[in-house]
Every structure is written in structure tokens, then in C-alpha cells.
CSV table of C-alpha atoms in Angstrom, one decimal:
chain,number,residue,atom,x,y,z
A,6,MET,CA,20.7,1.6,4.4
A,7,TYR,CA,22.3,3.7,1.8
A,8,GLY,CA,24.8,2.7,-0.8
A,9,THR,CA,26.6,4.1,-3.9
A,10,ALA,CA,28.7,2.5,-6.6
A,11,LYS,CA,30.4,3.8,-9.7
A,12,LEU,CA,31.6,1.8,-12.7
A,13,LYS,CA,32.9,2.4,-16.2
A,14,VAL,CA,31.0,0.5,-18.8
A,15,PRO,CA,33.5,-1.3,-21.1
A,16,GLY,CA,33.5,0.6,-24.4
A,17,GLY,CA,30.8,2.9,-22.9
A,18,LYS,CA,30.2,5.6,-20.3
A,19,LEU,CA,30.4,6.1,-16.6
A,20,ILE,CA,27.5,5.0,-14.4
A,21,SER,CA,26.9,5.9,-10.8
A,22,VAL,CA,24.1,4.5,-8.7
A,23,LYS,CA,22.8,5.8,-5.4
A,24,VAL,CA,20.3,3.5,-3.6
A,25,THR,CA,18.5,3.4,-0.3
A,26,TYR,CA,17.3,-0.1,0.7
A,27,TRP,CA,16.4,-2.5,3.5
A,28,ASP,CA,15.0,-5.8,2.4
A,29,SER,CA,14.2,-4.3,-0.9
A,30,ILE,CA,15.0,-1.1,-2.8
A,31,ASP,CA,13.3,2.0,-1.4
A,32,SER,CA,14.7,4.5,-3.9
A,33,VAL,CA,17.4,4.6,-6.5
A,34,GLN,CA,19.1,7.2,-8.8
A,35,ILE,CA,21.0,6.2,-11.9
A,36,LEU,CA,23.5,8.9,-12.8
A,37,GLY,CA,26.2,9.3,-15.4
A,38,ASP,CA,27.4,10.5,-18.8
A,39,PHE,CA,25.4,8.0,-20.8
A,40,PHE,CA,22.5,8.5,-23.1
A,41,ILE,CA,19.0,7.1,-22.7
A,42,TYR,CA,16.2,7.8,-25.3
A,43,PRO,CA,13.7,9.1,-24.5
A,44,GLU,CA,15.4,10.9,-21.6
A,45,GLU,CA,12.3,11.2,-19.5
A,46,SER,CA,12.2,7.4,-19.1
A,47,ILE,CA,15.0,7.5,-16.6
A,48,LEU,CA,12.4,8.2,-13.9
A,49,GLU,CA,10.3,5.2,-15.0
A,50,ILE,CA,13.4,3.1,-15.1
A,51,GLU,CA,14.3,4.1,-11.5
A,52,ARG,CA,10.6,3.5,-10.4
A,53,THR,CA,10.6,0.0,-11.9
A,54,LEU,CA,13.6,-0.9,-9.7
A,55,VAL,CA,11.8,0.2,-6.5
A,56,GLY,CA,10.7,-2.9,-4.5
A,57,THR,CA,13.3,-5.1,-6.0
A,58,SER,CA,14.5,-7.5,-3.4
A,59,THR,CA,18.1,-7.0,-2.3
A,60,LYS,CA,18.4,-10.8,-2.8
A,61,ALA,CA,17.7,-10.5,-6.5
A,62,SER,CA,20.7,-11.6,-8.5
A,63,GLU,CA,22.5,-9.3,-11.0
A,64,GLN,CA,21.0,-11.4,-13.8
A,65,GLU,CA,17.5,-11.2,-12.5
A,66,ILE,CA,17.7,-7.4,-12.2
A,67,SER,CA,19.3,-7.1,-15.6
A,68,SER,CA,16.6,-9.3,-17.2
A,69,ARG,CA,13.9,-7.2,-15.5
A,70,LEU,CA,15.4,-4.0,-16.8
A,71,GLN,CA,15.9,-5.4,-20.3
A,72,SER,CA,12.2,-6.4,-20.5
A,73,PHE,CA,11.3,-2.9,-19.4
A,74,PHE,CA,13.4,-1.3,-22.1
A,75,ASP,CA,12.1,-3.6,-24.8
A,76,GLY,CA,8.5,-3.0,-23.7
A,77,HIS,CA,8.8,0.7,-23.6
A,78,ASP,CA,10.9,1.3,-26.8
A,79,ILE,CA,13.8,2.7,-24.7
A,80,THR,CA,17.2,2.9,-26.3
A,81,LEU,CA,20.4,3.0,-24.2
A,82,VAL,CA,23.7,4.3,-25.5
A,83,GLY,CA,26.9,3.9,-23.5
A,84,VAL,CA,25.2,1.9,-20.8
A,85,THR,CA,23.4,-1.5,-20.6
A,86,ALA,CA,20.8,-3.2,-18.5
A,87,GLN,CA,23.7,-5.5,-17.3
A,88,SER,CA,25.9,-2.6,-16.2
A,89,ILE,CA,23.0,-0.9,-14.3
A,90,ALA,CA,22.3,-4.2,-12.5
A,91,MET,CA,26.0,-4.7,-11.7
A,92,ALA,CA,26.3,-1.2,-10.3
A,93,LEU,CA,23.2,-1.7,-8.2
A,94,LYS,CA,24.4,-4.9,-6.7
A,95,MET,CA,27.8,-3.3,-6.0
A,96,ALA,CA,26.0,-0.4,-4.2
A,97,MET,CA,24.0,-2.8,-2.0
A,98,LYS,CA,27.0,-4.9,-0.9
B,231,MET,CA,13.2,20.6,-50.3
B,232,THR,CA,13.3,23.0,-47.4
B,233,ASN,CA,16.5,25.1,-47.1
B,234,TRP,CA,18.5,25.0,-43.9
B,235,ARG,CA,18.6,28.1,-41.8
B,236,VAL,CA,22.1,29.0,-40.5
B,237,ILE,CA,22.2,31.3,-37.5
B,238,GLN,CA,25.7,32.9,-37.4
B,239,LEU,CA,27.8,33.0,-34.3
B,240,GLU,CA,26.1,34.5,-31.3
B,241,GLU,CA,27.0,35.0,-27.6
B,242,HIS,CA,24.5,34.1,-24.9
B,243,ASP,CA,24.6,33.0,-21.3
B,244,ALA,CA,24.1,29.3,-20.5
B,245,TYR,CA,20.4,29.5,-19.9
B,246,ASP,CA,19.6,31.4,-23.1
B,247,ASN,CA,21.8,29.0,-25.1
B,248,MET,CA,19.9,26.0,-23.9
B,249,SER,CA,16.5,27.7,-24.1
B,250,ILE,CA,17.1,28.8,-27.7
B,251,ASP,CA,18.1,25.2,-28.8
B,252,GLU,CA,15.0,23.8,-27.3
B,253,SER,CA,12.7,26.6,-28.6
B,254,ILE,CA,14.1,26.0,-32.1
B,255,LEU,CA,13.4,22.2,-31.7
B,256,GLU,CA,9.8,22.9,-30.8
B,257,HIS,CA,9.4,25.3,-33.7
B,258,ILE,CA,10.7,22.8,-36.2
B,259,LYS,CA,8.4,20.2,-34.8
B,260,ASP,CA,5.5,22.5,-35.3
B,261,GLU,CA,6.7,23.3,-38.8
B,262,ARG,CA,7.1,27.0,-37.9
B,263,SER,CA,10.9,27.0,-38.5
B,264,ASN,CA,13.3,25.4,-41.0
B,265,PRO,CA,15.9,22.9,-39.9
B,266,THR,CA,18.7,24.9,-38.3
B,267,ILE,CA,22.4,25.1,-37.8
B,268,ARG,CA,23.4,27.4,-35.1
B,269,PHE,CA,26.8,28.6,-33.8
B,270,TYR,CA,27.3,30.1,-30.3
B,271,ARG,CA,29.6,31.0,-27.5
B,272,TRP,CA,28.9,31.1,-23.8
B,273,LYS,CA,29.1,34.5,-22.1
B,274,PRO,CA,29.9,34.3,-19.3
B,275,SER,CA,31.9,31.0,-19.4
B,276,ALA,CA,29.8,28.2,-18.1
B,277,VAL,CA,29.6,24.5,-17.1
B,278,SER,CA,27.0,22.3,-18.6
B,279,ILE,CA,26.2,18.9,-17.3
B,280,GLY,CA,24.5,15.9,-19.0
B,281,ARG,CA,20.8,15.2,-18.4
B,282,PHE,CA,21.6,12.2,-16.2
B,283,GLN,CA,24.3,13.8,-14.1
B,284,SER,CA,24.2,15.2,-10.6
B,285,MET,CA,25.1,19.0,-10.4
B,286,GLU,CA,26.4,18.6,-6.9
B,287,ASP,CA,28.6,15.6,-7.8
B,288,GLU,CA,30.0,17.1,-11.0
B,289,VAL,CA,30.3,20.9,-10.5
B,290,ASN,CA,32.3,23.0,-8.0
B,291,ILE,CA,29.3,25.2,-7.4
B,292,GLU,CA,30.9,27.5,-4.9
B,293,LYS,CA,33.9,28.2,-7.2
B,294,CYS,CA,31.5,28.8,-10.1
B,295,ARG,CA,29.4,31.2,-8.1
B,296,SER,CA,32.4,33.2,-6.8
B,297,ASP,CA,33.9,33.5,-10.3
B,298,GLY,CA,30.6,34.3,-12.1
B,299,ILE,CA,30.5,31.0,-14.0
B,300,ASP,CA,27.0,29.8,-15.1
B,301,PHE,CA,26.0,26.2,-14.6
B,302,VAL,CA,23.2,24.5,-16.4
B,303,ARG,CA,21.7,21.0,-17.0
B,304,ARG,CA,21.4,20.2,-20.7
B,305,ILE,CA,18.4,18.5,-22.3
B,306,THR,CA,20.9,16.0,-23.7
B,307,GLY,CA,22.9,13.2,-22.0
B,308,GLY,CA,26.6,13.0,-22.0
B,309,GLY,CA,29.2,14.5,-19.6
B,310,ALA,CA,30.0,17.7,-17.8
B,311,VAL,CA,31.7,20.3,-20.0
B,312,TYR,CA,33.4,23.6,-19.1
B,313,HIS,CA,32.6,26.1,-21.9
B,314,ASP,CA,35.3,28.7,-21.7
B,315,TYR,CA,34.3,31.9,-23.6
B,316,ASP,CA,37.7,32.1,-25.3
B,317,GLY,CA,38.3,28.3,-25.4
B,318,GLU,CA,35.7,26.8,-27.6
B,319,LEU,CA,33.1,27.0,-30.4
B,320,THR,CA,29.7,25.4,-29.9
B,321,TYR,CA,27.2,24.4,-32.6
B,322,SER,CA,23.8,22.9,-32.7
B,323,ILE,CA,22.1,21.2,-35.6
B,324,ILE,CA,18.3,20.7,-35.4
B,325,GLY,CA,16.1,19.0,-37.9
B,326,GLN,CA,13.6,16.3,-38.7
B,327,GLU,CA,14.9,12.9,-37.8
B,328,SER,CA,14.2,11.8,-41.4
B,329,MET,CA,17.0,14.1,-42.5
B,330,PHE,CA,19.6,12.0,-40.5
B,331,PRO,CA,20.5,8.3,-40.3
B,332,LYS,CA,18.0,6.4,-38.1
B,333,SER,CA,20.8,4.8,-36.1
B,334,ILE,CA,21.9,7.0,-33.3
B,335,TRP,CA,25.5,5.9,-33.8
B,336,GLU,CA,25.4,6.6,-37.6
B,337,SER,CA,23.8,10.0,-37.0
B,338,TYR,CA,26.7,10.9,-34.7
B,339,ARG,CA,29.1,9.7,-37.3
B,340,MET,CA,27.4,11.8,-40.0
B,341,ILE,CA,27.2,15.0,-38.1
B,342,CYS,CA,30.7,14.6,-36.6
B,343,GLY,CA,31.9,13.9,-40.2
B,344,ARG,CA,31.0,17.4,-41.1
B,345,ILE,CA,33.1,18.8,-38.2
B,346,ILE,CA,35.9,16.6,-39.3
B,347,ASN,CA,35.6,17.9,-42.9
B,348,GLY,CA,35.6,21.5,-41.5
B,349,LEU,CA,38.8,20.7,-39.5
B,350,LYS,CA,40.4,19.4,-42.7
B,351,GLN,CA,40.2,23.0,-44.1
B,352,LEU,CA,42.6,23.9,-41.3
B,353,LYS,CA,44.8,20.9,-42.3
B,354,ILE,CA,43.8,19.1,-39.1
B,355,ASP,CA,43.3,15.4,-39.6
B,356,ALA,CA,40.7,14.4,-37.0
B,357,GLN,CA,38.8,11.1,-36.6
B,358,PHE,CA,35.4,10.2,-35.3
B,359,ALA,CA,35.7,8.3,-32.0
B,360,PRO,CA,32.4,6.5,-31.1
B,361,ILE,CA,30.2,7.1,-29.3
B,362,ASN,CA,30.2,10.9,-29.5
B,363,ASP,CA,33.8,12.3,-29.7
B,364,ILE,CA,36.2,13.6,-32.3
B,365,VAL,CA,39.9,13.0,-31.7
B,366,ILE,CA,43.2,13.8,-33.2
B,367,ASN,CA,45.7,11.0,-32.7
B,368,GLY,CA,43.6,9.7,-29.8
B,369,LYS,CA,43.3,13.2,-28.2
B,370,LYS,CA,39.8,14.6,-27.8
B,371,ILE,CA,39.1,17.8,-29.7
B,372,SER,CA,35.3,17.7,-29.8
B,373,GLY,CA,32.4,16.4,-27.7
B,374,ASN,CA,28.9,16.0,-28.9
B,375,ALA,CA,25.5,15.1,-27.5
B,376,GLN,CA,22.2,14.3,-29.2
B,377,THR,CA,18.5,14.1,-28.3
B,378,ARG,CA,15.5,13.1,-30.3
B,379,LYS,CA,12.1,14.4,-29.5
B,380,GLU,CA,8.8,13.9,-31.3
B,381,GLY,CA,10.5,13.3,-34.7
B,382,ILE,CA,13.1,16.0,-34.3
B,383,LEU,CA,16.9,15.5,-33.8
B,384,LEU,CA,18.9,18.0,-31.9
B,385,GLN,CA,22.7,17.6,-31.6
B,386,HIS,CA,24.9,20.1,-30.0
B,387,GLY,CA,28.6,19.9,-29.5
B,388,THR,CA,31.8,21.8,-28.8
B,389,ILE,CA,35.1,22.2,-30.7
B,390,LEU,CA,38.0,23.0,-28.4
B,391,TYR,CA,39.9,26.1,-29.5
B,392,LYS,CA,42.2,26.6,-26.6
B,393,THR,CA,42.3,24.4,-23.6
B,394,ASP,CA,43.3,25.4,-20.0
B,395,VAL,CA,43.0,22.1,-18.2
B,396,SER,CA,43.8,23.4,-14.7
B,397,LYS,CA,41.0,26.1,-15.1
B,398,MET,CA,38.6,23.4,-16.4
B,399,PHE,CA,39.3,21.3,-13.3
B,400,SER,CA,38.8,24.2,-11.0
B,401,TYR,CA,35.1,24.3,-12.0
B,402,LEU,CA,34.5,20.5,-12.3
B,403,ASN,CA,34.4,18.3,-9.3
B,404,VAL,CA,37.2,15.8,-9.3
B,405,SER,CA,38.6,14.2,-6.3
B,406,LYS,CA,41.7,15.7,-4.7
B,407,GLU,CA,43.8,12.8,-5.8
B,408,LYS,CA,42.7,13.3,-9.4
B,409,ILE,CA,43.5,17.0,-9.5
B,410,SER,CA,47.2,16.3,-8.8
B,411,ASP,CA,49.7,17.5,-11.3
B,412,LYS,CA,50.0,14.0,-12.6
B,413,MET,CA,46.3,13.9,-13.4
B,414,ILE,CA,46.3,17.2,-15.1
B,415,LYS,CA,49.3,16.1,-17.2
B,416,SER,CA,47.4,12.9,-18.1
B,417,VAL,CA,44.3,14.9,-19.2
B,418,GLU,CA,46.5,17.3,-21.2
B,419,GLU,CA,47.9,14.2,-22.9
B,420,ARG,CA,44.3,13.1,-23.8
B,421,VAL,CA,42.9,16.5,-24.9
B,422,THR,CA,44.0,18.8,-27.6
B,423,SER,CA,42.7,22.0,-29.2
B,424,VAL,CA,42.5,23.6,-32.6
B,425,TYR,CA,45.1,26.3,-31.6
B,426,ALA,CA,47.5,23.7,-30.3
B,427,GLU,CA,47.2,21.7,-33.6
B,428,SER,CA,47.3,24.5,-36.1
B,429,GLY,CA,47.7,28.0,-34.5
B,430,VAL,CA,44.8,29.4,-36.5
B,431,SER,CA,42.6,32.2,-35.1
B,432,PHE,CA,39.1,31.6,-33.7
B,433,GLN,CA,37.6,33.2,-36.7
B,434,GLU,CA,39.4,30.8,-39.0
B,435,LEU,CA,38.1,27.9,-36.9
B,436,TYR,CA,34.5,29.3,-37.1
B,437,GLY,CA,34.8,29.7,-40.9
B,438,ALA,CA,36.1,26.2,-41.3
B,439,ILE,CA,33.3,24.6,-39.2
B,440,MET,CA,30.7,26.8,-40.9
B,441,LEU,CA,32.0,25.4,-44.3
B,442,GLY,CA,32.0,21.8,-43.0
B,443,MET,CA,28.4,22.1,-41.7
B,444,THR,CA,27.0,23.8,-44.7
B,445,GLU,CA,28.9,22.2,-47.6
B,446,PHE,CA,26.5,20.7,-50.2
B,447,ARG,CA,23.5,21.9,-48.2
B,448,GLU,CA,21.0,24.5,-49.5
B,449,TYR,CA,20.8,27.2,-46.8
B,450,ASP,CA,19.9,30.7,-46.0
B,451,ILE,CA,21.4,32.9,-43.3
B,452,GLY,CA,18.7,33.6,-40.8
B,453,VAL,CA,18.0,34.8,-37.3
B,454,ILE,CA,16.1,33.6,-34.3
B,455,SER,CA,12.4,34.4,-35.0
B,456,SER,CA,10.5,36.6,-32.5
B,457,SER,CA,8.3,33.6,-31.7
B,458,GLU,CA,11.4,31.4,-31.0
B,459,ALA,CA,12.8,34.2,-28.8
B,460,ARG,CA,9.5,34.5,-26.9
B,461,ARG,CA,9.4,30.7,-26.2
B,462,ALA,CA,13.1,30.7,-25.3
B,463,SER,CA,12.4,33.4,-22.7
B,464,GLU,CA,9.8,31.1,-21.2
B,465,LEU,CA,12.1,28.1,-21.3
B,466,ARG,CA,14.8,30.1,-19.7
B,467,LYS,CA,12.8,30.0,-16.4
B,468,THR,CA,13.2,26.3,-16.4
B,469,TYR,CA,16.9,26.2,-17.4
B,470,SER,CA,17.8,28.8,-14.7
B,471,SER,CA,15.8,27.1,-12.0
B,472,SER,CA,17.2,25.0,-9.2
B,473,ASP,CA,14.4,22.5,-9.7
B,474,TRP,CA,15.8,21.7,-13.1
B,475,ASN,CA,19.5,22.1,-12.5
B,476,PHE,CA,19.5,20.2,-9.2
B,477,SER,CA,16.9,17.7,-10.2
B,478,ARG,CA,19.4,14.9,-9.9
């Protein structure tokens, strides 16, 4: 299945998610006018979401992302782990 | 302390503009160039998109191609921008991260503060609007985007000189509902320009922003070195490639 979702992060930027999935995420793209440092880490962020169960809660996805950011010294500006998780869940509804 | 290098206003196409910025970043990292402030225009007019945007989602590619408008993906995040040749001034500032506040937010504030000081020369009272905008009474007049790589900070941004919202929308993809007259009016209400605010010439704007960016800094007027130009011509291959521009 394929899903997309867009949301405006309160006080932040626009985020758009495109995801292919069945029981779990096969591929995902996180798009938008936000900032992520270092920029190259976007691909690793997307890779880390592959395999996530579609049943995972927004909070579980958000925590997983936040741990990844903390562990890899990734800084987000205008977007948050929570907002990415929220968009992802919206796209898989 | 090393003097800044100021590269005076130049005109390049989109691919050269982005290649030159990255080449300068690399040369500063290798200590082969001084920290640099650069001013440029886009010839032909162009659309640039942020690092994390989709070209196909954001840009009316067919319209750009038929009108000879370049389109390029930036190294920096942020949003899609229509760079009208007559409608804006672009700057970049590139130097060691240690020359700027460590906090991304504060470094935006500091660099945008210099643009705001420049606009004050034109009797324009602008304010910093976090994360990365400058506004006048809530209306956007400047957008800015920053990256940091291997200890070097690069920020580029535009100052709107004259804005043609309907032209801008013809090159950016917005849904048909959004391009209605009502939407254009609402964008016009949220965007302003130096000309609308003060009626000054483009040269006066350039002079004011030059002053804002260089005030209290030791600097020399310089040019792009032959080594930077050579590297830029290599980087141009990436910036003009479909692999890069349509990578997302």
C-alpha cells in the first residue's frame, strides 16, 4: 500500500511523508522545508524507519526516532521526532 | 585575525551560484580561502528548492522549461524560492563555525541582524522572525537557509526587491485552489519588498546590505580564485544533474 500525509509543525515547518507499507514500512520519504543537520542523515533516518510495524504507535515511532537522533548527533530545526511520527501514522491510515 | 573576503555583486546561473557557494565552503575548510561574504543575482531567473523537498512536488517544471527558468536543489534545507533576476538580491556568508554563535537559532539571528541593520540604512524597520525569516510588520521580506559542514557555516538568503506574486506562483506548484485570486491576495498580504517599502533603487539596496554585512568587520574586496572556479565547474556537474535535482 502507498500513503502520503502532510502537516504543518506548530511553530515550525511543513512536513510531507510518502510511505509504502504492508505489515511494516517498506520505504519512506520525509520531505519538507525543515532543516536537519547533518543533511545527509535524512537517508539514515528514512532507513531506520524501514521495517517498523504499521501497528507501532505514534509514541513508539517518535521514541525510536528520538533515540536515533540523540545517538547520531542529529539536530532538527522546524521539525520534531513527534511530528515525523504523526505524519507517518497519518499516511498509513 | 583573518580578514573577510567580500565578493561584489555577480550574475550567474543557478548551477554556478550553488557550485560557487559550495566550492568556497570547501576552500575555507581547507584553509585555502578566507571567510567570505558574496552577493549575487540569478541569470536567468531560477527556482531553488530546499535539500529535503521534492522537485516534482514543488516546481512547475514544464513552465520553467518553456520559459527558460533554471531549477536547482540547494545544499541547504528550507523552502522553494523563485529567484527573479529583477526581483531580489542574494547573499551568502561562509566562514568557520567558531566565528558564529554555536546555536543554529542564534546564528540565524546574528546574520539576519546584519541584514536588518542594512535595511535600516533605507529607513526600513525590519524584524527577525525565527526560524529563518526577516519580516516587516509581519510581512516576509527575506528568507535564509543555513548549513554547517566540517566546521564551516554557510548561510545564503534572499532579500526581496520587487515581488510579482502571480509570476512566482506560475513557477511553483501550488494546488489550483490555492492559486485563486484570493490566495494570491493573501500571499501579497504576507509578503513585501524593499521597493514597496521604500521605493529605492536596486543599487541602493545592494549598498545598504553590503554595509550591513561588512560593518565593523575587517575585509578586503576579492574575487573567486582560479582554484575555487575550477572546483565550482566540477560541482556544477552535480548541481545541473537530474540525479541531484530529482533525488527526492
